[in-house]
Structures are given as C-alpha cells and as structure tokens.
C-alpha cells in the first residue's frame, strides 16, 4: 500500500509540473510556438505517468479493479488537462493528409513528441533514483530494466495495436454526437476497456510516442519488431478507420465524401 501511495504522489506531482508548463505556454498563445510547448509538456506528462503506472502494475500485481480505476482516473485527468494537444504522431500525420498542417509543421510536432517521450525515460529514472518506495529501490537495483512486454506473437501484438487504434479513431470521429459533459468520461472508459482487452498481448498502447517511451527500451524484441507493432500498427489502424468511414461507407451508401466535406466547410465559413 505504501508503494501505491508513493506512486499516486509521483503521478500528482508530474501532472502539476506539466500543468504549470502548459499555463506558461498559454501566455504565448498568440505566439508561433505555443502549440509545440503544449504538445511537449502534455506528451511528457502522458509518458511519465505511464512509466509509473506500468512499474506499479508489474511490481505490485494490483487487483484488476485497482488497475482499471487508476487507468481510468489518470486518463480523465489527461483528457481534462491536455487542451489542444494530441500527444499522438498519428494525429500530426492525419493533419497533413487533410491539408490542415504543412509537412514541416507536422514533422516538428512529431520530433517534439518523440523527444518528450525520451525525456520521460530520464525523468522517471531520476524519480526512481530517489528511492521513495521499496518498489523504486528494487527497480533501481536492476538498472531500471524492463523485459519483454508482449504476451503474444509479434503479429498478434500488431493486430491488437491496429484494432485499438481503429477503435479510438472511430470514437474520436463520432464523439461529437455525445453531450459535452459525457465526452471525457466516455472517451476515458473506451481507453480503459481497450487497455483491459489488449493489455495482456501488447500492452494496448496504440500511441507511437508513448510506446517509444515505455516499450522500446524493453528487452525481448528488436527495434524493428517494435516499430512494426507500435508504429505501423496504430498508423494503419487510424488510416483504415478514416478510409472506412469517410470513403468506403459514403461510397456504398451513395453519398459523396467530397460533398460532405464541402458542405461542412461552407457551414464553417458562414459561422
């Protein structure tokens, strides 16, 4: 129980530190680079919290109810504090495909996200080095090593990541239909359900930046295999979801996706 309480304090301190950074970035809202500071701080928060939760789950063997409650709770906090940040390289790629961002801007965003993911490793190691709990001390003794994160084959893990990314993209594309007050709880519930369903096979990360922070340093598989699972899988999942809902289904139903986009754009211009 002591280890759990220490981890909760670490999570709270991480969120407060990143929130302070975001508030500072908010003062630069009219500047050119405020969104990049927002993305970096939010991605750092996401990865640092995931590092602590992963260690807690692996070391303490928490009951399922505790694990899911923690996952749900921290996800709600992330969604409420991230503001416009996506913390997901796939979102940057999507913005390029939709023509809402340049290749240069998206590339810089992805570099910052991956950089924050790496920084989270060092931040977590620094916290663990303080020896605040027995769990942290034990992890320090083994050199902060993590081991094979997969509970299935490489193809099974890639399939799980693809399916999770597909589901999340589908939710993101249709969540506007929900009442504003229900969006965050519902989104967090979906993420928690996906973690429960696919966590034992791949960890259910479905975020290339997050995976780069917490899964890539682990032994058991090569970087190429991890790229296949945690980078290609989620990107294909997002792409196939967009293709299905914006191209295939409108085509089969006799509706033009171009017309739909055009009408939406026209409404936005008139508002």
mmCIF file of C-alpha atoms in Angstrom, residues 56-185:
data_model
loop_
_atom_site.group_PDB
_atom_site.id
_atom_site.type_symbol
_atom_site.label_atom_id
_atom_site.label_comp_id
_atom_site.label_asym_id
_atom_site.label_seq_id
_atom_site.Cartn_x
_atom_site.Cartn_y
_atom_site.Cartn_z
ATOM 1 C CA UNK A 56 3.362 -0.180 -10.327
ATOM 2 C CA UNK A 57 1.323 -2.741 -12.220
ATOM 3 C CA UNK A 58 4.285 -5.027 -12.860
ATOM 4 C CA UNK A 59 5.774 -4.776 -9.354
ATOM 5 C CA UNK A 60 2.737 -4.748 -7.103
ATOM 6 C CA UNK A 61 0.437 -7.045 -9.065
ATOM 7 C CA UNK A 62 -2.525 -4.858 -8.224
ATOM 8 C CA UNK A 63 -6.042 -6.222 -8.272
ATOM 9 C CA UNK A 64 -7.820 -5.701 -11.563
ATOM 10 C CA UNK A 65 -10.233 -3.226 -10.001
ATOM 11 C CA UNK A 66 -7.351 -1.066 -8.725
ATOM 12 C CA UNK A 67 -5.538 -1.200 -12.064
ATOM 13 C CA UNK A 68 -8.588 -0.234 -14.102
ATOM 14 C CA UNK A 69 -9.542 2.513 -11.655
ATOM 15 C CA UNK A 70 -6.064 4.026 -11.866
ATOM 16 C CA UNK A 71 -6.083 3.777 -15.659
ATOM 17 C CA UNK A 72 -9.486 5.418 -15.885
ATOM 18 C CA UNK A 73 -8.658 8.136 -13.372
ATOM 19 C CA UNK A 74 -5.361 9.208 -14.920
ATOM 20 C CA UNK A 75 -6.935 9.111 -18.399
ATOM 21 C CA UNK A 76 -9.661 11.500 -17.282
ATOM 22 C CA UNK A 77 -7.003 13.825 -15.865
ATOM 23 C CA UNK A 78 -5.038 13.686 -19.128
ATOM 24 C CA UNK A 79 -8.103 14.486 -21.219
ATOM 25 C CA UNK A 80 -9.031 17.410 -18.976
ATOM 26 C CA UNK A 81 -5.549 18.943 -18.923
ATOM 27 C CA UNK A 82 -4.143 18.343 -22.411
ATOM 28 C CA UNK A 83 -6.230 21.105 -24.044
ATOM 29 C CA UNK A 84 -5.478 21.140 -27.809
ATOM 30 C CA UNK A 85 -2.512 18.758 -27.529
ATOM 31 C CA UNK A 86 -2.921 15.314 -29.128
ATOM 32 C CA UNK A 87 0.320 13.668 -27.894
ATOM 33 C CA UNK A 88 -0.023 11.332 -30.871
ATOM 34 C CA UNK A 89 2.166 11.345 -34.016
ATOM 35 C CA UNK A 90 -0.710 9.817 -35.961
ATOM 36 C CA UNK A 91 -2.765 12.956 -35.423
ATOM 37 C CA UNK A 92 0.039 15.042 -36.947
ATOM 38 C CA UNK A 93 0.134 12.765 -39.990
ATOM 39 C CA UNK A 94 -3.639 12.997 -40.296
ATOM 40 C CA UNK A 95 -3.474 16.801 -40.289
ATOM 41 C CA UNK A 96 -1.027 16.677 -43.208
ATOM 42 C CA UNK A 97 -3.297 14.344 -45.183
ATOM 43 C CA UNK A 98 -6.271 16.629 -44.561
ATOM 44 C CA UNK A 99 -4.268 19.694 -45.592
ATOM 45 C CA UNK A 100 -4.642 21.463 -42.247
ATOM 46 C CA UNK A 101 -0.902 21.415 -41.497
ATOM 47 C CA UNK A 102 2.289 21.518 -43.520
ATOM 48 C CA UNK A 103 4.727 18.630 -43.655
ATOM 49 C CA UNK A 104 7.336 20.765 -41.880
ATOM 50 C CA UNK A 105 4.986 21.670 -39.027
ATOM 51 C CA UNK A 106 3.851 18.072 -38.582
ATOM 52 C CA UNK A 107 7.431 16.772 -38.677
ATOM 53 C CA UNK A 108 8.471 19.253 -35.989
ATOM 54 C CA UNK A 109 5.498 18.226 -33.879
ATOM 55 C CA UNK A 110 6.400 14.527 -34.151
ATOM 56 C CA UNK A 111 10.036 15.229 -33.289
ATOM 57 C CA UNK A 112 8.921 17.117 -30.172
ATOM 58 C CA UNK A 113 6.565 14.311 -29.173
ATOM 59 C CA UNK A 114 9.281 11.676 -29.535
ATOM 60 C CA UNK A 115 11.753 13.947 -27.762
ATOM 61 C CA UNK A 116 9.332 14.324 -24.847
ATOM 62 C CA UNK A 117 8.918 10.540 -24.835
ATOM 63 C CA UNK A 118 12.673 10.105 -24.425
ATOM 64 C CA UNK A 119 12.822 12.841 -21.789
ATOM 65 C CA UNK A 120 10.145 10.965 -19.841
ATOM 66 C CA UNK A 121 12.506 7.994 -19.519
ATOM 67 C CA UNK A 122 15.145 10.145 -17.857
ATOM 68 C CA UNK A 123 12.568 11.934 -15.710
ATOM 69 C CA UNK A 124 11.165 8.630 -14.472
ATOM 70 C CA UNK A 125 14.640 7.225 -13.801
ATOM 71 C CA UNK A 126 15.505 10.359 -11.815
ATOM 72 C CA UNK A 127 12.412 9.952 -9.661
ATOM 73 C CA UNK A 128 13.053 6.233 -9.134
ATOM 74 C CA UNK A 129 16.663 7.024 -8.149
ATOM 75 C CA UNK A 130 15.340 8.902 -5.116
ATOM 76 C CA UNK A 131 14.255 5.587 -3.630
ATOM 77 C CA UNK A 132 10.918 6.918 -2.418
ATOM 78 C CA UNK A 133 9.484 3.393 -2.120
ATOM 79 C CA UNK A 134 10.654 -0.196 -1.967
ATOM 80 C CA UNK A 135 9.379 -0.640 -5.497
ATOM 81 C CA UNK A 136 11.583 2.199 -6.725
ATOM 82 C CA UNK A 137 14.596 0.840 -4.842
ATOM 83 C CA UNK A 138 14.181 -2.618 -6.350
ATOM 84 C CA UNK A 139 13.814 -1.162 -9.828
ATOM 85 C CA UNK A 140 16.968 0.872 -9.301
ATOM 86 C CA UNK A 141 18.904 -2.268 -8.292
ATOM 87 C CA UNK A 142 18.152 -3.930 -11.626
ATOM 88 C CA UNK A 143 19.237 -0.839 -13.530
ATOM 89 C CA UNK A 144 15.720 0.313 -14.415
ATOM 90 C CA UNK A 145 15.491 -2.549 -16.888
ATOM 91 C CA UNK A 146 12.204 -3.686 -18.367
ATOM 92 C CA UNK A 147 11.599 -7.002 -20.024
ATOM 93 C CA UNK A 148 9.579 -8.469 -22.897
ATOM 94 C CA UNK A 149 6.297 -6.505 -22.886
ATOM 95 C CA UNK A 150 4.487 -8.865 -25.249
ATOM 96 C CA UNK A 151 2.110 -11.576 -24.160
ATOM 97 C CA UNK A 152 1.636 -12.876 -27.683
ATOM 98 C CA UNK A 153 3.409 -13.105 -31.013
ATOM 99 C CA UNK A 154 4.578 -10.072 -32.950
ATOM 100 C CA UNK A 155 1.675 -10.404 -35.394
ATOM 101 C CA UNK A 156 -0.857 -10.762 -32.581
ATOM 102 C CA UNK A 157 0.530 -7.697 -30.839
ATOM 103 C CA UNK A 158 0.469 -5.670 -34.071
ATOM 104 C CA UNK A 159 -3.117 -6.790 -34.658
ATOM 105 C CA UNK A 160 -4.124 -5.624 -31.174
ATOM 106 C CA UNK A 161 -2.476 -2.231 -31.682
ATOM 107 C CA UNK A 162 -4.179 -1.848 -35.061
ATOM 108 C CA UNK A 163 -7.586 -2.781 -33.627
ATOM 109 C CA UNK A 164 -7.177 -0.436 -30.650
ATOM 110 C CA UNK A 165 -6.134 2.474 -32.879
ATOM 111 C CA UNK A 166 -9.044 1.762 -35.230
ATOM 112 C CA UNK A 167 -11.490 1.820 -32.326
ATOM 113 C CA UNK A 168 -10.084 5.018 -30.848
ATOM 114 C CA UNK A 169 -10.178 6.786 -34.209
ATOM 115 C CA UNK A 170 -13.789 5.704 -34.717
ATOM 116 C CA UNK A 171 -14.705 7.077 -31.299
ATOM 117 C CA UNK A 172 -12.861 10.336 -31.991
ATOM 118 C CA UNK A 173 -14.721 10.769 -35.282
ATOM 119 C CA UNK A 174 -18.165 10.262 -33.743
ATOM 120 C CA UNK A 175 -17.846 11.508 -30.174
ATOM 121 C CA UNK A 176 -19.174 14.929 -31.197
ATOM 122 C CA UNK A 177 -22.619 13.330 -31.174
ATOM 123 C CA UNK A 178 -22.457 12.985 -27.390
ATOM 124 C CA UNK A 179 -23.349 15.633 -24.851
ATOM 125 C CA UNK A 180 -20.313 17.754 -23.968
ATOM 126 C CA UNK A 181 -20.346 16.571 -20.333
ATOM 127 C CA UNK A 182 -20.208 12.906 -21.385
ATOM 128 C CA UNK A 183 -17.319 13.122 -23.833
ATOM 129 C CA UNK A 184 -14.407 12.893 -21.388
ATOM 130 C CA UNK A 185 -15.899 10.083 -19.218
#
